[in-house]
CSV table of C-alpha atoms in Angstrom, one decimal:
chain,number,residue,atom,x,y,z
A,192,MET,CA,-57.5,33.4,110.4
A,193,SER,CA,-56.3,31.3,107.4
A,194,ALA,CA,-52.7,30.4,106.8
A,195,LEU,CA,-50.8,32.4,104.3
A,196,ASN,CA,-48.8,31.5,101.2
A,197,ILE,CA,-46.4,33.8,99.5
A,198,ILE,CA,-45.0,33.6,96.1
A,199,LEU,CA,-42.0,35.7,95.2
A,200,LEU,CA,-41.7,36.2,91.4
A,201,THR,CA,-38.1,36.8,90.2
A,202,GLY,CA,-39.4,38.3,86.9
A,203,ARG,CA,-39.5,37.2,83.3
A,204,GLN,CA,-37.2,34.5,82.4
A,205,SER,CA,-34.6,35.4,80.0
A,206,GLU,CA,-34.3,33.8,76.5
A,207,ALA,CA,-30.6,33.8,77.1
A,208,PRO,CA,-29.1,32.4,80.3
A,209,HIS,CA,-26.8,34.5,82.4
A,210,ASP,CA,-23.1,34.2,81.7
A,211,GLU,CA,-21.2,32.0,84.1
A,212,GLY,CA,-19.7,35.1,85.7
A,213,GLU,CA,-22.8,37.1,86.0
A,214,TYR,CA,-25.4,37.0,88.9
A,215,PRO,CA,-29.4,37.7,88.5
A,216,HIS,CA,-30.6,40.9,90.1
A,217,TYR,CA,-32.2,39.0,92.9
A,218,LEU,CA,-28.6,38.3,94.2
A,219,CYS,CA,-27.6,41.9,94.3
A,220,GLU,CA,-26.3,42.5,97.9
A,221,TYR,CA,-27.5,45.0,100.5
A,222,ASN,CA,-25.7,45.1,103.9
A,223,GLY,CA,-24.3,41.8,103.0
A,224,LYS,CA,-27.6,40.0,102.2
A,225,PRO,CA,-28.9,39.1,98.6
A,226,LEU,CA,-32.0,41.0,97.7
A,227,ILE,CA,-34.0,37.8,97.7
A,228,HIS,CA,-32.9,37.3,101.4
A,229,LYS,CA,-34.0,40.6,102.4
A,230,LEU,CA,-37.3,40.1,100.8
A,231,ILE,CA,-37.7,36.8,102.5
A,232,ASP,CA,-36.8,38.5,105.9
A,233,ASN,CA,-39.3,41.1,105.1
A,234,CYS,CA,-42.1,38.4,104.5
A,235,ALA,CA,-41.2,36.3,107.6
A,236,VAL,CA,-43.0,38.6,109.9
A,237,LEU,CA,-46.3,37.3,108.3
A,238,GLN,CA,-45.4,33.8,109.6
A,239,PRO,CA,-46.4,32.2,106.2
A,240,ARG,CA,-47.0,28.7,105.7
A,241,ARG,CA,-45.0,28.6,102.5
A,242,MET,CA,-42.6,31.1,100.7
A,243,ILE,CA,-42.3,29.8,97.1
A,244,CYS,CA,-39.6,31.5,95.1
A,245,THR,CA,-39.7,31.0,91.3
A,246,PHE,CA,-36.4,30.8,89.5
A,247,SER,CA,-35.3,29.5,86.1
A,248,ASN,CA,-34.1,26.1,86.1
A,249,HIS,CA,-30.8,27.2,84.7
A,250,ASP,CA,-30.2,29.5,87.7
A,251,ILE,CA,-31.2,26.9,90.2
A,252,ALA,CA,-28.6,24.4,88.9
A,253,ARG,CA,-25.8,27.0,88.4
A,254,LEU,CA,-26.2,29.0,91.5
A,255,HIS,CA,-27.3,26.0,93.8
A,256,LEU,CA,-30.5,27.8,94.8
A,257,ARG,CA,-31.9,24.6,96.4
A,258,ASN,CA,-29.2,24.8,98.8
A,259,MET,CA,-29.4,28.5,99.4
A,260,VAL,CA,-33.0,29.6,99.8
A,261,PRO,CA,-34.2,27.0,102.4
A,262,GLN,CA,-31.4,28.4,104.7
A,263,MET,CA,-32.9,31.8,104.4
A,264,HIS,CA,-36.3,30.8,106.3
A,265,PRO,CA,-37.6,27.4,107.0
A,266,SER,CA,-40.7,28.0,104.9
A,267,ALA,CA,-38.8,29.1,101.8
A,268,SER,CA,-38.7,26.8,98.9
A,269,VAL,CA,-37.6,26.8,95.3
A,270,LEU,CA,-40.0,26.6,92.3
A,271,PRO,CA,-38.2,25.8,89.1
A,272,VAL,CA,-39.3,27.4,85.9
A,273,HIS,CA,-38.3,25.2,83.2
A,274,ASN,CA,-39.3,27.1,80.2
A,275,ILE,CA,-40.2,30.7,79.1
A,276,THR,CA,-43.6,31.6,80.5
A,277,ARG,CA,-46.2,33.8,79.1
A,278,GLY,CA,-46.0,36.3,81.8
A,279,ALA,CA,-46.1,36.5,85.6
A,280,ALA,CA,-49.6,35.1,86.0
A,281,CYS,CA,-48.4,32.0,84.1
A,282,THR,CA,-45.4,31.8,86.4
A,283,ALA,CA,-47.4,32.2,89.6
A,284,LEU,CA,-50.0,29.3,88.3
A,285,LEU,CA,-46.9,27.0,88.3
A,286,ALA,CA,-47.5,26.9,92.0
A,287,SER,CA,-51.2,25.9,91.7
A,288,GLU,CA,-50.7,22.5,93.5
A,289,GLU,CA,-49.6,24.5,96.6
A,290,ILE,CA,-51.8,27.5,96.4
A,291,ASP,CA,-55.1,26.3,94.9
A,292,ASN,CA,-56.8,26.2,98.4
A,293,ASP,CA,-58.4,28.5,101.0
A,294,ASP,CA,-55.2,29.8,102.3
A,295,GLU,CA,-54.5,33.4,101.8
A,296,LEU,CA,-52.1,34.2,99.1
A,297,LEU,CA,-49.6,37.1,98.7
A,298,ILE,CA,-47.8,37.6,95.3
A,299,LEU,CA,-44.8,39.8,95.3
A,300,SER,CA,-42.4,40.9,92.5
A,301,VAL,CA,-38.7,40.5,93.5
A,302,SER,CA,-38.2,43.7,91.0
A,303,ASP,CA,-40.1,45.9,93.3
A,304,PHE,CA,-38.8,46.9,96.8
A,305,LEU,CA,-41.3,48.6,99.2
A,306,ASP,CA,-40.2,50.6,102.2
A,307,ILE,CA,-43.4,49.4,104.2
A,308,GLU,CA,-44.3,46.8,106.7
A,309,LEU,CA,-46.0,44.1,104.9
A,310,GLN,CA,-48.0,43.0,108.1
A,311,ASP,CA,-49.7,46.5,108.0
A,312,VAL,CA,-50.9,45.9,104.4
A,313,VAL,CA,-52.4,42.3,105.2
A,314,ARG,CA,-53.8,43.6,108.1
A,315,ALA,CA,-55.7,46.4,106.5
A,316,PHE,CA,-57.1,44.1,103.9
A,317,ARG,CA,-58.1,41.5,106.5
A,318,GLU,CA,-59.9,44.0,108.8
A,319,SER,CA,-61.8,45.6,105.7
A,320,HIS,CA,-62.9,42.1,104.7
A,321,GLU,CA,-61.5,42.4,101.3
A,322,ASP,CA,-61.4,39.5,98.8
A,323,ALA,CA,-58.2,40.8,97.3
A,324,GLY,CA,-56.1,43.9,97.6
A,325,VAL,CA,-53.3,45.7,95.8
A,326,VAL,CA,-50.7,48.3,97.0
A,327,ILE,CA,-50.7,51.4,94.9
A,328,PHE,CA,-48.7,54.6,94.6
A,329,ASN,CA,-49.1,57.7,92.2
A,330,SER,CA,-47.6,57.4,88.9
A,331,LEU,CA,-48.7,57.6,85.2
A,332,HIS,CA,-45.6,56.0,83.7
A,333,PRO,CA,-46.8,53.3,81.4
A,334,ARG,CA,-44.4,50.7,82.7
A,335,TYR,CA,-46.7,49.9,85.5
A,336,SER,CA,-50.0,48.2,86.1
A,337,PHE,CA,-52.8,50.3,87.0
A,338,ALA,CA,-56.0,50.3,89.1
A,339,ARG,CA,-59.2,52.5,88.7
A,340,LEU,CA,-60.8,53.0,92.0
A,341,ASP,CA,-64.4,53.8,93.1
A,342,SER,CA,-65.3,56.4,95.8
A,343,GLU,CA,-64.8,53.7,98.5
A,344,CYS,CA,-61.2,53.2,97.2
A,345,ARG,CA,-61.8,49.7,95.9
A,346,VAL,CA,-60.6,48.5,92.4
A,347,ILE,CA,-63.4,48.6,89.7
A,348,GLU,CA,-60.9,48.0,86.8
A,349,ALA,CA,-57.3,47.1,86.3
A,350,ALA,CA,-55.0,47.4,83.3
A,351,GLU,CA,-51.3,46.5,82.6
A,352,LYS,CA,-49.0,49.1,81.0
A,353,ASN,CA,-51.9,51.3,80.3
A,354,PRO,CA,-52.5,54.3,82.7
A,355,ILE,CA,-56.2,54.2,83.2
A,356,SER,CA,-55.7,56.3,86.3
A,357,SER,CA,-52.8,57.6,88.3
A,358,ASN,CA,-53.1,54.6,90.8
A,359,ALA,CA,-50.0,52.6,89.7
A,360,ILE,CA,-49.6,49.0,91.3
A,361,ALA,CA,-46.5,48.3,93.2
A,362,GLY,CA,-46.2,44.6,92.5
A,363,VAL,CA,-47.9,43.4,95.7
A,364,TYR,CA,-51.1,41.4,95.4
A,365,TRP,CA,-53.1,39.9,98.2
A,366,PHE,CA,-56.0,37.3,97.8
A,367,LYS,CA,-58.3,36.2,100.5
A,368,SER,CA,-57.6,32.6,99.3
A,369,GLY,CA,-55.3,31.2,96.5
A,370,SER,CA,-58.0,29.4,94.8
A,371,LEU,CA,-59.7,32.7,94.1
A,372,PHE,CA,-56.4,34.0,92.3
A,373,VAL,CA,-56.1,30.6,90.5
A,374,SER,CA,-59.7,30.6,89.1
A,375,ALA,CA,-59.5,34.3,88.1
A,376,ALA,CA,-56.1,33.8,86.3
A,377,LYS,CA,-57.3,30.7,84.5
A,378,GLU,CA,-60.4,32.6,83.3
A,379,MET,CA,-58.2,35.7,82.1
A,380,ILE,CA,-56.1,33.2,80.0
A,381,ARG,CA,-59.4,31.4,78.8
A,382,LYS,CA,-60.5,34.8,77.5
A,383,ASP,CA,-57.0,35.3,76.0
A,384,ALA,CA,-56.5,38.7,77.8
A,385,ARG,CA,-53.1,39.3,76.8
A,386,VAL,CA,-50.9,42.3,77.1
A,387,ASN,CA,-47.9,42.4,74.7
A,388,ASP,CA,-48.6,38.7,74.1
A,389,ASN,CA,-48.2,38.0,78.0
A,390,PHE,CA,-50.6,37.3,80.8
A,391,TYR,CA,-50.1,39.6,83.8
A,392,ILE,CA,-51.5,39.4,87.2
A,393,ALA,CA,-53.2,42.8,87.4
A,394,PRO,CA,-55.9,42.0,84.5
A,395,ALA,CA,-56.9,39.0,86.5
A,396,LEU,CA,-58.3,41.4,88.9
A,397,ASN,CA,-61.0,42.2,86.4
A,398,GLU,CA,-62.4,38.8,86.6
A,399,LEU,CA,-63.0,39.3,90.4
A,400,VAL,CA,-64.7,42.7,89.5
A,401,LEU,CA,-67.0,40.8,87.3
A,402,LEU,CA,-67.8,38.5,90.2
A,403,GLN,CA,-68.4,41.8,92.3
A,404,LYS,CA,-65.6,40.8,94.8
A,405,ARG,CA,-64.2,43.5,97.1
A,406,ILE,CA,-60.7,44.6,96.1
A,407,GLY,CA,-58.9,47.0,98.3
A,408,ALA,CA,-56.1,49.4,97.6
A,409,TYR,CA,-53.5,50.2,100.1
A,410,ARG,CA,-51.8,53.6,99.1
A,411,ILE,CA,-48.1,54.3,99.8
A,412,GLU,CA,-46.0,57.3,99.0
A,413,PRO,CA,-44.0,57.4,95.7
A,414,ASN,CA,-40.8,57.5,97.7
A,415,GLN,CA,-41.8,54.3,99.4
A,416,TYR,CA,-41.7,52.4,96.2
A,417,ARG,CA,-38.1,51.4,94.8
A,418,PRO,CA,-38.2,49.6,91.4
A,419,LEU,CA,-35.1,47.4,90.7
A,420,LYS,CA,-35.4,47.0,87.1
A,421,THR,CA,-32.4,49.0,85.7
A,422,ASP,CA,-28.6,48.9,86.3
A,423,SER,CA,-28.7,52.3,87.9
A,424,GLN,CA,-31.6,51.2,90.3
A,425,LEU,CA,-29.7,48.0,91.3
A,426,HIS,CA,-26.4,49.9,91.8
A,427,ALA,CA,-28.2,52.3,94.1
A,428,PHE,CA,-29.6,49.3,96.0
A,429,GLU,CA,-26.1,47.8,96.4
A,430,ALA,CA,-24.7,51.2,97.5
A,431,GLY,CA,-27.1,51.3,100.3
A,432,GLU,CA,-29.0,54.1,99.0
A,433,MET,CA,-32.4,52.9,100.2
A,434,ARG,CA,-33.5,51.6,103.6
């Protein structure tokens, strides 16, 4: 079995830095732990080789994240994002030096909290001999990424912020190798497959479809998916209104 690397994406970098008294959403606390710490704990059961956490350079300096994050887990590290990127795919590609290899890759959004066991997800993809996989739930809201499935519940098309099906992607992407993701994302960018002027991860799956790769889908219930994108959702998280 290959080693596993994980990228935790903290979301699109803001054009305007946080005020000195404000903290980004990934530091919202739950049971005394920042969100990023809880997510790292959830990932630790996978025994990853690396957990690469992306943060703006401004936040790294202001919040001393280089001191904080490695104390959360020995494999956790900080990847600075020095400038505004053109979407999640571009941000993930900043880690190419560490992920463009045969190790498995798991990409997670810090703005999406799932009440599931990640080892069950990864095990399902491995046992089905998938080349890639996504976690899906039922929704038609255009804020999400979407996957169209065939009769065997494999992805045959993906779209960003366009409900081509009711299979919304829950911000979790697994790849049999990091190099598979890197090559697909680069090909997507070469084709200029932008959405709202940004490059997202979901459309990169279409490049794998063209290569006839097997892309699995792990379904969860809608109540197992907790978006953390609005103030009310973050307040509910801090109040302990989720597991």
